[in-house]
Short mmCIF file of C-alpha atoms and ligand atoms in Angstrom, two decimals:
data_model
loop_
_atom_site.label_atom_id
_atom_site.label_comp_id
_atom_site.label_asym_id
_atom_site.label_seq_id
_atom_site.Cartn_x
_atom_site.Cartn_y
_atom_site.Cartn_z
CA MET J 63 0.00 0.00 0.00
CA ARG J 64 1.14 3.50 -0.81
CA THR J 65 2.98 5.28 1.99
CA GLY J 66 3.03 8.96 2.84
CA ALA J 67 6.65 9.30 1.73
CA GLU J 68 5.81 7.76 -1.66
CA TYR J 69 2.88 10.15 -2.04
CA LEU J 70 4.99 13.22 -1.20
CA ALA J 71 7.75 12.15 -3.59
CA SER J 72 5.22 11.66 -6.39
CA LEU J 73 4.13 15.29 -6.20
CA ASN J 74 7.40 16.52 -7.69
CA ASP J 75 6.28 15.65 -11.21
CA GLY J 76 6.39 18.89 -13.16
CA ARG J 77 2.73 19.79 -12.64
CA THR J 78 1.67 23.34 -13.45
CA VAL J 79 0.27 25.00 -10.34
CA TYR J 80 0.25 28.79 -10.34
CA LEU J 81 0.56 30.92 -7.24
CA ASP J 82 1.20 34.66 -7.12
CA GLY J 83 2.00 34.81 -10.80
CA ALA J 84 4.54 31.99 -10.95
CA VAL J 85 4.68 28.23 -11.28
CA VAL J 86 5.23 26.40 -8.00
CA GLU J 87 8.45 24.42 -8.24
CA ASN J 88 7.43 21.50 -6.03
CA VAL J 89 4.09 21.68 -4.20
CA ALA J 90 5.29 19.20 -1.57
CA GLU J 91 7.86 21.75 -0.40
CA HIS J 92 6.03 25.03 -0.93
CA PRO J 93 4.73 26.69 2.28
CA ALA J 94 1.26 27.04 0.73
CA PHE J 95 0.82 23.33 0.10
CA ALA J 96 3.41 21.44 2.15
CA PRO J 97 1.47 21.45 5.44
CA VAL J 98 -1.69 19.91 4.00
CA ALA J 99 0.38 17.62 1.76
CA ARG J 100 1.88 16.23 4.97
CA THR J 101 -1.64 15.74 6.31
CA VAL J 102 -2.60 13.74 3.21
CA ALA J 103 0.65 11.79 3.56
CA GLY J 104 -0.43 11.00 7.12
CA LEU J 105 -3.65 9.49 5.76
CA TYR J 106 -1.66 7.24 3.44
CA ASP J 107 0.62 6.14 6.27
CA TYR J 108 -2.40 5.40 8.43
CA ALA J 109 -3.97 3.27 5.68
CA ALA J 110 -0.69 1.47 5.01
CA ASP J 111 -0.50 0.25 8.61
CA PRO J 112 -2.47 -3.04 8.68
CA SER J 113 -3.32 -2.57 12.34
CA ASN J 114 -5.63 0.30 11.36
CA GLN J 115 -7.89 -2.09 9.42
CA MET J 116 -8.09 0.05 6.31
CA GLN J 117 -7.24 -2.72 3.85
CA TYR J 118 -9.10 -5.47 2.04
CA HIS J 119 -8.49 -7.90 -0.80
CA ALA J 120 -9.75 -6.23 -3.97
CA GLU J 121 -10.80 -8.84 -6.49
CA GLU J 122 -10.61 -6.35 -9.34
CA ILE J 123 -6.80 -6.19 -8.98
CA GLY J 124 -6.21 -9.46 -7.15
CA GLY J 125 -4.44 -7.76 -4.26
CA PRO J 126 -4.73 -5.45 -1.29
CA ALA J 127 -6.38 -2.06 -1.57
CA ASN J 128 -7.76 0.66 0.67
CA LEU J 129 -11.29 -0.09 1.89
CA VAL J 130 -12.38 3.46 1.15
CA TYR J 131 -12.22 2.58 -2.56
CA SER J 132 -14.20 -0.66 -2.29
CA ILE J 133 -17.45 -1.55 -4.02
CA PRO J 134 -19.69 -2.80 -1.19
CA ARG J 135 -21.46 -6.02 -2.15
CA SER J 136 -23.04 -6.88 1.21
CA PRO J 137 -24.27 -4.99 4.27
CA GLU J 138 -21.06 -6.06 6.06
CA GLN J 139 -18.88 -4.68 3.27
CA LEU J 140 -20.84 -1.43 3.30
CA ALA J 141 -20.34 -1.15 7.06
CA ALA J 142 -16.60 -1.88 6.71
CA ARG J 143 -16.33 0.76 4.00
CA GLY J 144 -18.14 3.30 6.19
CA GLN J 145 -15.92 2.54 9.18
CA ALA J 146 -12.77 3.00 7.08
CA ILE J 147 -14.05 6.38 5.84
CA ALA J 148 -14.85 7.36 9.43
CA ARG J 149 -11.37 6.35 10.60
CA TRP J 150 -9.78 8.54 7.95
CA ALA J 151 -12.12 11.41 8.83
CA GLN J 152 -11.10 11.04 12.48
CA GLN J 153 -7.47 11.62 11.46
CA THR J 154 -8.36 15.10 10.17
CA LYS J 155 -11.37 15.74 12.42
CA GLY J 156 -13.36 16.09 9.21
CA TRP J 157 -11.52 19.20 7.99
CA LEU J 158 -10.35 17.70 4.70
CA GLY J 159 -13.38 17.87 2.43
CA ARG J 160 -11.93 16.14 -0.57
CA SER J 161 -9.61 13.53 0.85
CA PRO J 162 -8.88 10.68 -1.61
CA ASP J 163 -11.92 8.71 -0.39
CA HIS J 164 -14.33 11.21 -1.97
CA LEU J 165 -13.51 10.47 -5.60
CA GLY J 166 -12.68 6.91 -4.57
CA ALA J 167 -16.39 6.58 -3.83
CA THR J 168 -17.35 8.17 -7.14
CA PHE J 169 -15.32 5.71 -9.16
CA ALA J 170 -16.36 2.74 -7.06
CA GLY J 171 -19.92 3.76 -7.98
CA PHE J 172 -19.14 4.27 -11.66
CA ALA J 173 -17.18 1.02 -11.97
CA SER J 174 -19.90 -0.98 -10.21
CA ASN J 175 -22.23 -0.22 -13.11
CA ALA J 176 -19.83 0.78 -15.87
CA GLY J 177 -22.31 -0.41 -18.50
CA VAL J 178 -23.92 3.02 -18.18
CA PHE J 179 -20.87 4.39 -20.02
CA GLU J 180 -21.05 1.81 -22.81
CA VAL J 181 -21.24 3.01 -26.39
CA PRO J 182 -20.85 0.13 -28.87
CA GLY J 183 -17.34 0.04 -30.29
CA ARG J 184 -15.97 2.86 -28.11
CA GLY J 185 -14.83 0.98 -24.99
CA PHE J 186 -15.77 3.76 -22.55
CA ASP J 187 -17.14 1.27 -20.02
CA GLU J 188 -13.82 -0.58 -20.01
CA ASN J 189 -12.00 2.77 -19.66
CA VAL J 190 -13.97 3.41 -16.47
CA ARG J 191 -13.22 -0.05 -15.09
CA SER J 192 -9.57 0.31 -15.98
CA PHE J 193 -9.31 3.72 -14.30
CA TYR J 194 -10.97 2.28 -11.20
CA ARG J 195 -8.38 -0.52 -11.14
CA HIS J 196 -5.69 2.14 -11.49
CA ILE J 197 -7.11 3.94 -8.43
CA LEU J 198 -7.26 0.70 -6.44
CA LYS J 199 -3.73 -0.33 -7.33
CA ASN J 200 -2.13 3.07 -6.69
CA SER J 201 -4.38 4.39 -3.90
CA SER J 202 -4.85 7.38 -6.17
CA TYR J 203 -5.85 10.80 -5.00
CA VAL J 204 -8.31 12.04 -7.60
CA SER J 205 -9.68 15.56 -7.61
CA TYR J 206 -12.61 16.69 -9.76
CA ALA J 207 -13.86 19.70 -11.64
CA VAL J 208 -17.47 19.15 -12.64
CA ILE J 209 -18.89 22.68 -12.72
CA PRO J 210 -18.44 25.21 -15.54
CA PRO J 211 -16.87 28.55 -14.65
CA GLN J 212 -19.23 31.30 -13.45
CA TYR J 213 -19.66 33.02 -16.80
CA SER J 214 -23.43 32.90 -17.13
CA ARG J 215 -25.73 30.68 -15.15
CA ALA J 216 -28.64 31.72 -17.38
CA SER J 217 -27.17 30.11 -20.49
CA THR J 218 -24.92 27.22 -21.47
CA ALA J 219 -21.47 27.03 -23.02
CA SER J 220 -22.44 26.82 -26.69
CA SER J 221 -23.89 30.34 -26.51
CA TRP J 222 -20.77 31.81 -24.94
CA GLY J 223 -19.12 32.70 -28.24
CA GLU J 224 -16.47 30.85 -30.21
CA ASP J 225 -13.96 30.77 -27.40
CA PHE J 226 -14.01 27.70 -25.23
CA ILE J 227 -14.76 29.27 -21.85
CA GLN J 228 -16.00 25.96 -20.46
CA VAL J 229 -13.75 23.02 -21.25
CA GLY J 230 -14.75 21.33 -24.48
CA VAL J 231 -13.45 19.30 -27.41
CA VAL J 232 -11.56 21.36 -29.98
CA ARG J 233 -10.70 18.39 -32.17
CA GLU J 234 -9.87 14.71 -32.02
CA THR J 235 -6.74 12.91 -33.13
CA GLU J 236 -5.69 9.27 -33.35
CA GLU J 237 -4.42 9.49 -29.79
CA GLY J 238 -7.48 11.08 -28.23
CA LEU J 239 -9.41 14.29 -27.65
CA ILE J 240 -7.86 17.75 -27.58
CA VAL J 241 -9.71 19.80 -24.97
CA ARG J 242 -9.59 23.53 -24.32
CA GLY J 243 -11.25 25.86 -21.84
CA SER J 244 -11.70 25.91 -18.08
CA GLN J 245 -13.68 24.56 -15.14
CA MET J 246 -14.69 26.39 -12.00
CA LEU J 247 -12.83 24.62 -9.23
CA ALA J 248 -10.93 21.52 -8.24
CA THR J 249 -10.49 21.20 -4.50
CA GLY J 250 -7.31 19.36 -3.70
CA GLY J 251 -6.25 19.59 -7.37
CA PRO J 252 -2.72 20.93 -6.74
CA LEU J 253 -2.04 17.95 -4.45
CA ALA J 254 -3.88 15.21 -6.32
CA ASP J 255 -2.61 12.56 -8.71
CA GLU J 256 -5.42 12.83 -11.21
CA LEU J 257 -8.14 15.23 -12.28
CA PHE J 258 -11.58 13.93 -13.22
CA VAL J 259 -13.49 16.31 -15.46
CA THR J 260 -17.13 16.23 -16.45
CA CYS J 261 -20.15 18.52 -16.43
CA ILE J 262 -22.80 17.79 -13.84
CA LYS J 263 -24.86 20.87 -14.72
CA PRO J 264 -27.52 20.17 -17.37
CA LEU J 265 -26.45 20.92 -20.94
CA LYS J 266 -28.52 21.50 -24.07
CA PRO J 267 -28.31 19.41 -27.26
CA GLU J 268 -26.23 22.16 -28.90
CA ASP J 269 -23.64 21.88 -26.08
CA SER J 270 -22.33 18.49 -27.20
CA ALA J 271 -18.71 19.75 -27.49
CA PHE J 272 -18.81 20.35 -23.73
CA ALA J 273 -20.51 17.06 -22.85
CA ILE J 274 -17.33 15.18 -22.04
CA SER J 275 -16.01 13.15 -19.20
CA PHE J 276 -12.40 12.11 -18.71
CA ALA J 277 -9.50 11.84 -16.27
CA VAL J 278 -5.91 12.94 -16.75
CA PRO J 279 -2.87 13.08 -14.46
CA ILE J 280 -2.42 16.50 -12.87
CA ALA J 281 1.02 16.67 -14.48
CA THR J 282 -0.44 16.58 -17.98
CA GLU J 283 0.96 19.01 -20.52
CA GLY J 284 -1.33 22.02 -20.95
CA LEU J 285 -3.24 21.42 -17.71
CA LYS J 286 -2.88 24.48 -15.47
CA LEU J 287 -4.18 24.97 -11.95
CA ILE J 288 -4.60 28.53 -10.72
CA ALA J 289 -4.70 28.13 -6.96
CA ARG J 290 -6.76 30.43 -4.76
CA ARG J 291 -5.02 32.47 -2.08
CA PRO J 292 -3.58 29.96 0.41
CA TYR J 293 -4.06 30.62 4.12
CA ALA J 294 -1.40 28.34 5.59
CA PRO J 295 1.58 30.65 4.89
CA ALA J 296 -0.03 33.37 7.03
CA ALA J 297 -0.51 30.99 9.95
CA THR J 298 2.07 32.23 12.45
CA SER J 299 2.24 28.86 14.21
CA GLU J 300 0.35 25.64 14.79
CA PHE J 301 -0.55 27.03 18.21
CA ASP J 302 -2.09 30.18 16.71
CA TYR J 303 -3.86 28.45 13.79
CA PRO J 304 -4.20 24.76 14.63
CA LEU J 305 -6.52 24.03 11.68
CA THR J 306 -5.18 26.40 9.01
CA SER J 307 -1.68 25.11 9.64
CA ARG J 308 -2.66 21.50 8.84
CA TYR J 309 -5.82 21.38 6.75
CA ASP J 310 -5.64 24.25 4.26
CA GLU J 311 -6.85 22.11 1.39
CA PRO J 312 -6.21 24.04 -1.82
CA ASP J 313 -8.90 24.97 -4.34
CA ALA J 314 -7.85 25.75 -7.88
CA PHE J 315 -9.39 27.15 -11.04
CA VAL J 316 -8.57 24.77 -13.88
CA VAL J 317 -7.38 25.73 -17.36
CA PHE J 318 -6.99 23.31 -20.27
CA ASP J 319 -4.58 24.66 -22.83
CA ASP J 320 -5.20 22.18 -25.65
CA VAL J 321 -4.76 19.17 -23.42
CA LEU J 322 -4.56 15.74 -25.05
CA VAL J 323 -6.86 13.26 -23.35
CA PRO J 324 -5.80 9.77 -24.48
CA TRP J 325 -8.72 7.64 -25.69
CA GLU J 326 -8.26 5.18 -22.83
CA ARG J 327 -9.01 8.02 -20.39
CA VAL J 328 -12.19 9.19 -22.16
CA PHE J 329 -15.42 8.10 -20.41
CA VAL J 330 -17.99 10.19 -22.30
CA ASP J 331 -17.39 11.78 -25.68
CA ARG J 332 -19.61 14.69 -26.72
CA ASP J 333 -22.81 13.08 -25.47
CA VAL J 334 -25.22 15.40 -23.68
CA GLN J 335 -27.45 12.55 -22.56
CA ARG J 336 -24.68 10.43 -21.06
CA VAL J 337 -22.54 13.08 -19.44
CA ARG J 338 -24.65 13.49 -16.26
CA GLU J 339 -26.32 10.09 -16.18
CA PRO J 340 -23.50 8.13 -14.50
CA PHE J 341 -23.92 10.14 -11.30
CA PHE J 342 -27.53 9.07 -11.02
CA ARG J 343 -27.75 5.70 -12.81
CA THR J 344 -24.83 4.28 -10.83
CA PRO J 345 -24.39 4.41 -7.03
CA ALA J 346 -21.70 7.11 -7.44
CA HIS J 347 -23.76 9.99 -6.09
CA PRO J 348 -25.04 8.28 -2.92
CA LEU J 349 -21.65 6.69 -2.25
CA MET J 350 -19.70 9.94 -2.57
CA ASN J 351 -22.21 11.89 -0.55
CA TRP J 352 -22.37 9.20 2.10
CA GLN J 353 -18.60 9.65 2.43
CA ALA J 354 -19.13 13.41 2.59
CA GLN J 355 -21.72 13.09 5.37
CA ILE J 356 -19.53 10.70 7.40
CA ARG J 357 -16.78 13.32 7.23
CA PHE J 358 -19.26 16.11 8.00
CA ALA J 359 -20.54 14.31 11.11
CA GLU J 360 -16.97 13.94 12.35
CA LYS J 361 -16.35 17.65 11.89
CA LEU J 362 -19.58 18.61 13.63
CA ARG J 363 -18.76 16.42 16.63
CA PHE J 364 -15.38 18.15 16.83
CA ILE J 365 -16.97 21.62 16.71
CA ALA J 366 -19.50 20.54 19.34
CA SER J 367 -16.66 19.45 21.62
CA VAL J 368 -15.04 22.87 21.28
CA ALA J 369 -18.31 24.68 22.05
CA HIS J 370 -18.94 22.53 25.10
CA ARG J 371 -15.39 22.97 26.42
CA ILE J 372 -15.62 26.75 26.06
CA ALA J 373 -18.85 26.74 28.06
CA GLU J 374 -17.08 24.73 30.76
CA VAL J 375 -14.04 27.00 30.77
CA ASN J 376 -16.19 30.13 31.03
CA GLU J 377 -18.53 28.41 33.51
CA THR J 378 -21.47 29.29 31.29
CA ASP J 379 -22.37 25.61 31.07
CA GLN J 380 -24.71 26.06 33.99
CA SER J 381 -26.65 28.89 32.40
CA PRO J 382 -29.97 27.73 30.90
CA GLY J 383 -29.42 29.82 27.76
CA THR J 384 -26.07 28.21 27.01
CA VAL J 385 -27.32 24.72 27.81
CA GLU J 386 -30.19 25.26 25.39
CA LYS J 387 -27.73 26.35 22.69
CA LEU J 388 -25.58 23.28 23.35
CA GLY J 389 -28.73 21.17 23.14
CA GLU J 390 -29.61 22.69 19.79
CA LEU J 391 -26.06 22.09 18.59
CA ALA J 392 -26.31 18.46 19.72
CA ALA J 393 -29.63 18.09 17.89
CA LEU J 394 -28.06 19.39 14.68
CA VAL J 395 -25.15 16.96 14.97
CA LEU J 396 -27.55 14.13 15.73
CA SER J 397 -29.64 14.92 12.67
CA VAL J 398 -26.59 14.17 10.51
CA GLU J 399 -25.62 11.10 12.55
CA SER J 400 -29.20 9.83 12.33
CA ALA J 401 -29.27 10.29 8.57
CA LEU J 402 -26.08 8.23 8.32
CA CYS J 403 -27.53 5.44 10.46
CA ALA J 404 -30.75 5.48 8.46
CA ALA J 405 -28.91 5.45 5.13
CA GLU J 406 -26.91 2.41 6.19
CA TYR J 407 -29.89 0.65 7.79
CA ALA J 408 -32.03 1.14 4.69
CA ALA J 409 -29.22 0.32 2.24
CA ALA J 410 -30.29 -2.07 -0.48
CA PRO J 411 -28.59 -3.87 -3.35
CA ASP J 412 -29.00 -2.38 -6.81
CA GLU J 413 -29.33 -4.48 -9.97
CA GLN J 414 -25.58 -5.10 -10.01
CA GLY J 415 -25.60 -6.27 -6.39
CA THR J 416 -23.90 -3.16 -4.98
CA TYR J 417 -25.14 -2.22 -1.54
CA VAL J 418 -26.17 1.40 -1.88
CA PRO J 419 -26.78 3.61 1.17
CA ALA J 420 -30.35 4.93 0.95
CA ARG J 421 -30.33 8.16 -1.03
CA ARG J 422 -33.43 9.48 0.72
CA TYR J 423 -31.67 9.93 4.06
CA ILE J 424 -28.37 11.16 2.65
CA TYR J 425 -30.22 13.79 0.64
CA GLY J 426 -32.21 14.70 3.75
CA ALA J 427 -29.04 15.70 5.62
CA MET J 428 -27.61 17.37 2.51
CA GLY J 429 -30.79 19.37 1.97
CA LEU J 430 -30.28 21.09 5.31
CA GLN J 431 -26.48 21.32 5.24
CA GLY J 432 -26.54 24.91 3.99
CA GLU J 433 -28.44 25.81 7.16
CA THR J 434 -26.98 23.26 9.58
CA TYR J 435 -23.39 24.40 9.24
CA PRO J 436 -23.94 28.19 9.48
CA ARG J 437 -26.24 27.60 12.46
CA ILE J 438 -23.60 25.52 14.24
CA ILE J 439 -20.99 28.18 13.55
CA GLN J 440 -23.38 30.82 14.88
CA ILE J 441 -23.90 28.83 18.08
CA LEU J 442 -20.15 28.49 18.58
CA ARG J 443 -19.80 32.24 17.99
CA GLU J 444 -22.41 32.96 20.63
CA ILE J 445 -20.84 30.61 23.16
CA ALA J 446 -17.28 31.82 22.51
CA SER J 447 -18.43 35.47 22.41
CA GLY J 448 -15.67 38.04 23.06
CA GLY J 449 -13.33 35.33 24.32
CA VAL J 450 -11.97 34.88 20.80
CA MET J 451 -10.80 38.51 20.93
CA GLN J 452 -9.46 38.39 24.48
CA LEU J 453 -6.35 36.78 23.05
CA PRO J 454 -2.75 37.86 22.56
CA SER J 455 -1.65 38.54 19.00
CA SER J 456 0.32 35.31 18.74
CA ALA J 457 2.20 32.64 20.65
CA ALA J 458 5.14 35.06 20.70
CA ASP J 459 3.34 37.16 23.35
CA MET J 460 3.14 34.10 25.54
CA ILE J 461 6.81 33.27 25.18
CA SER J 462 8.18 36.79 25.53
CA PRO J 463 9.04 37.72 29.15
CA THR J 464 7.80 41.23 28.35
CA THR J 465 4.21 40.07 27.92
CA SER J 466 3.91 36.55 29.31
CA GLY J 467 3.53 37.65 32.93
CA ASP J 468 0.33 39.64 32.38
CA ILE J 469 -1.03 37.01 30.03
CA ASP J 470 -0.43 34.18 32.49
CA ARG J 471 -2.00 36.16 35.31
CA TYR J 472 -5.03 37.65 33.61
CA ILE J 473 -5.98 35.67 30.50
CA ARG J 474 -7.12 32.58 32.32
CA SER J 475 -10.25 31.11 33.82
CA ARG J 476 -11.09 30.10 37.33
CA ASN J 477 -10.80 26.46 36.26
CA THR J 478 -8.28 26.68 33.40
CA GLY J 479 -4.78 28.06 33.10
CA SER J 480 -3.69 30.65 30.58
CA LEU J 481 -2.06 28.32 28.08
CA ASP J 482 -4.98 25.90 27.85
CA ARG J 483 -7.52 28.69 27.65
CA ILE J 484 -5.73 30.55 24.87
CA LYS J 485 -5.13 27.31 22.99
CA LEU J 486 -8.85 26.52 23.07
CA PHE J 487 -9.99 29.97 21.98
CA ARG J 488 -7.44 30.13 19.16
CA LEU J 489 -8.89 26.86 17.91
CA ALA J 490 -12.40 28.31 18.12
CA TRP J 491 -11.28 31.34 16.11
CA ASP J 492 -9.80 29.10 13.42
CA ILE J 493 -13.24 27.48 13.14
CA ILE J 494 -15.40 30.59 13.09
CA GLY J 495 -13.29 33.58 12.14
CA SER J 496 -10.06 32.87 10.28
CA GLU J 497 -9.92 32.92 6.49
CA PHE J 498 -9.71 29.15 6.69
CA GLY J 499 -12.91 29.11 8.77
CA GLY J 500 -14.65 31.38 6.26
CA ARG J 501 -13.67 29.14 3.39
CA HIS J 502 -15.10 26.16 5.26
CA GLN J 503 -18.45 27.89 5.59
CA GLN J 504 -18.46 28.45 1.84
CA TYR J 505 -17.39 24.85 1.30
CA GLU J 506 -20.10 23.21 3.40
CA ILE J 507 -22.81 25.33 1.80
CA PHE J 508 -21.71 24.80 -1.80
CA TYR J 509 -19.58 21.70 -2.24
CA ALA J 510 -22.48 19.56 -3.44
CA GLY J 511 -24.19 22.38 -5.31
CA SER J 512 -26.17 25.34 -4.00
CA SER J 513 -28.74 24.64 -1.29
CA ALA J 514 -31.50 25.45 -3.77
CA LEU J 515 -30.21 22.79 -6.14
CA VAL J 516 -29.63 20.15 -3.47
CA LYS J 517 -33.12 20.62 -2.05
CA SER J 518 -34.92 20.65 -5.37
CA ALA J 519 -32.85 18.18 -7.39
CA TYR J 520 -32.04 15.62 -4.69
CA THR J 521 -33.99 15.99 -1.45
CA TYR J 522 -37.34 16.73 -3.08
CA ARG J 523 -36.93 14.07 -5.75
CA ASP J 524 -36.03 11.19 -3.43
CA PHE J 525 -38.33 12.04 -0.53
CA GLY J 526 -41.28 10.05 -1.88
CA TYR J 527 -44.05 12.63 -2.22
CA GLU J 528 -45.94 10.32 -4.64
CA ALA J 529 -46.36 7.57 -2.05
CA LEU J 530 -47.39 10.12 0.55
CA GLY J 531 -49.91 11.54 -1.91
CA GLU J 532 -51.49 8.12 -2.33
CA GLU J 533 -51.80 7.74 1.42
CA LEU J 534 -53.33 11.19 1.64
CA ASP J 535 -55.82 10.34 -1.13
CA SER J 536 -56.78 7.20 0.73
CA PHE J 537 -57.34 9.22 3.90
CA LEU J 538 -59.34 11.92 2.10
CA SER J 539 -61.49 9.37 0.31
CA GLY J 540 -62.51 7.87 3.65
CA TYR J 541 -65.03 10.64 4.40
CA ASP J 542 -67.32 12.98 2.54
CA LEU J 543 -69.86 15.70 3.04
CA PRO J 544 -72.39 14.66 5.67
CA GLU J 545 -75.84 13.94 4.26
CA THR J 546 -77.40 16.08 6.94
CA LEU J 547 -76.05 18.39 9.59
C1 LIG W 830 -14.91 25.80 -1.16
C2 LIG W 830 -15.48 25.24 -2.41
C3 LIG W 830 -14.90 24.11 -2.95
C4 LIG W 830 -15.39 23.57 -4.15
N1 LIG W 830 -14.79 22.47 -4.69
C5 LIG W 830 -15.21 21.99 -5.87
C6 LIG W 830 -14.59 20.86 -6.47
O1 LIG W 830 -13.68 20.24 -5.92
N2 LIG W 830 -15.02 20.46 -7.68
C7 LIG W 830 -16.05 21.08 -8.32
O2 LIG W 830 -16.40 20.66 -9.43
N3 LIG W 830 -16.66 22.15 -7.78
C8 LIG W 830 -16.27 22.61 -6.59
N4 LIG W 830 -16.87 23.70 -6.03
C9 LIG W 830 -17.89 24.39 -6.80
C10 LIG W 830 -19.28 24.00 -6.38
O3 LIG W 830 -19.59 22.76 -6.97
C11 LIG W 830 -20.23 25.11 -6.82
O4 LIG W 830 -19.97 26.22 -6.00
C12 LIG W 830 -21.66 24.68 -6.71
O5 LIG W 830 -21.96 23.68 -7.64
C13 LIG W 830 -22.62 25.84 -6.96
O6 LIG W 830 -22.31 26.49 -8.15
P1 LIG W 830 -22.07 28.04 -8.14
O7 LIG W 830 -21.09 28.36 -7.06
O8 LIG W 830 -21.74 28.48 -9.49
O9 LIG W 830 -23.44 28.65 -7.68
P2 LIG W 830 -24.81 28.67 -8.48
O10 LIG W 830 -25.30 27.29 -8.69
O11 LIG W 830 -24.68 29.52 -9.67
O12 LIG W 830 -25.72 29.37 -7.42
C14 LIG W 830 -25.48 30.74 -7.06
C15 LIG W 830 -26.63 31.26 -6.25
O13 LIG W 830 -27.83 31.19 -7.00
C16 LIG W 830 -28.79 30.44 -6.29
N5 LIG W 830 -29.53 29.56 -7.20
C17 LIG W 830 -29.00 28.82 -8.18
N6 LIG W 830 -29.97 28.12 -8.79
C18 LIG W 830 -31.10 28.45 -8.16
C19 LIG W 830 -32.45 28.07 -8.31
N7 LIG W 830 -32.82 27.20 -9.24
N8 LIG W 830 -33.36 28.60 -7.48
C20 LIG W 830 -33.00 29.48 -6.53
N9 LIG W 830 -31.75 29.88 -6.33
C21 LIG W 830 -30.81 29.37 -7.13
C22 LIG W 830 -28.01 29.57 -5.32
O14 LIG W 830 -28.76 29.21 -4.18
C23 LIG W 830 -26.87 30.45 -4.98
O15 LIG W 830 -27.21 31.28 -3.93
C24 LIG W 830 -16.47 24.20 -4.81
C25 LIG W 830 -17.06 25.33 -4.24
C26 LIG W 830 -16.58 25.84 -3.05
C27 LIG W 830 -17.25 27.04 -2.48
#
């Protein structure tokens, strides 16, 4: 199994990642990316240690692989898969949104029903299976860019002029497709092995040039990642920014400068009908979002523990108002945990025999995520109150003899010393107020699509209003106007 050291070494592969107007020489050593690269390396080391029970025998490759990539074919295998995802999430307290298990789930789903990709004579279904085997064998870290750039949300790419704003096929050659254009975002892209590209937003028949699906190594010629402003370099120390300094997962705008996509890496070729279907006709969408909710629950439990500890440290945990807030926070966390339990309990095999967590419950939690996360952050803000400002500027103030005396004496609680108190409140600030914390609020609200889309396209659709309507009709038909009053 791949180790952390092997992963870090593999990143020095000539990839084109831009930061502050220049190409990053080696992301594994750059201050913007190195800290979170080490975190990802830690995940690989954890999985490589057999005592952590992250491995299984993958029949597709006839050897060991990471459970997070497995196709669950029984309730027990689904449970084992979920536990492995949870163990990885525990390593990062849920702060790595797109760890390698996210796209691992997508391709497990695609490969489990690769026939959906089949076009006679084109071999796309085998390309999907082969890429899945590649992921299994190499424990690949795949990032994805599935949303067009924000150019116009009222129209689609074919009406955006002759330029390829959204990535599309310029021409084809014997070797494959030549693609040009851009995609909105690839979280983790600068640190991944591979980029999966497709378009999950609906396209029109005239958009066929943009209806493509493929995967290429990040270090592919012509593939450029323009990284957003990183937050880790501004983190003065791990003590001051305990989350930013470890989990600043990069997001990058993606540019395709006439990139050659070899035929064996093409999954959908200019086919408006097929380009979105695999997410919904295979278990990919529920599997990847089940992973996302397992991670989300881990993160929420962590935030809840911080809120509760702050209440203890400030001795507000006895005030009815604070206890009520902590109760509400607990209820919000439990709503996600309950959805996970329900999704696993109600999991059922699909036609290919893959055990699929029940979409209905996953989409229930996702439908409220855009409200759940901001509400939890708001509760932590209210509980932490001005305490996140009653802090020295950095750890340097605590070390310097000029300032440490006053800090030790005054910035403490009746039950907690200065160091532990400041440590806790700095952590709270990294959750609610740092740039990293702000990015996480944006992430949780939008990573699966806007709340409006999630509610209408997923939660509404899978809730089962039709069955409820029939029950309602049956109830309503059981009585009528009285003959007399
Ligand atoms: C931190 C972060 C990381 C991301 N990582 C990735 C990644 O790794 N890969 C990737 O492909 N994408 C990624 N994304 C992009 C993400 O998928 C998109 O943000 C998401 O799909 C929503 O698209 P949009 O931002 O263009 O917003 P839009 O969909 O354009 O929505 C914008 C606003 O319009 C509203 N709106 C839209 N449609 C409707 C409607 N029908 N009714 C009412 N209101 C509506 C929305 O509620 C929202 O307020 C990431 C985004 C963020 C913030």
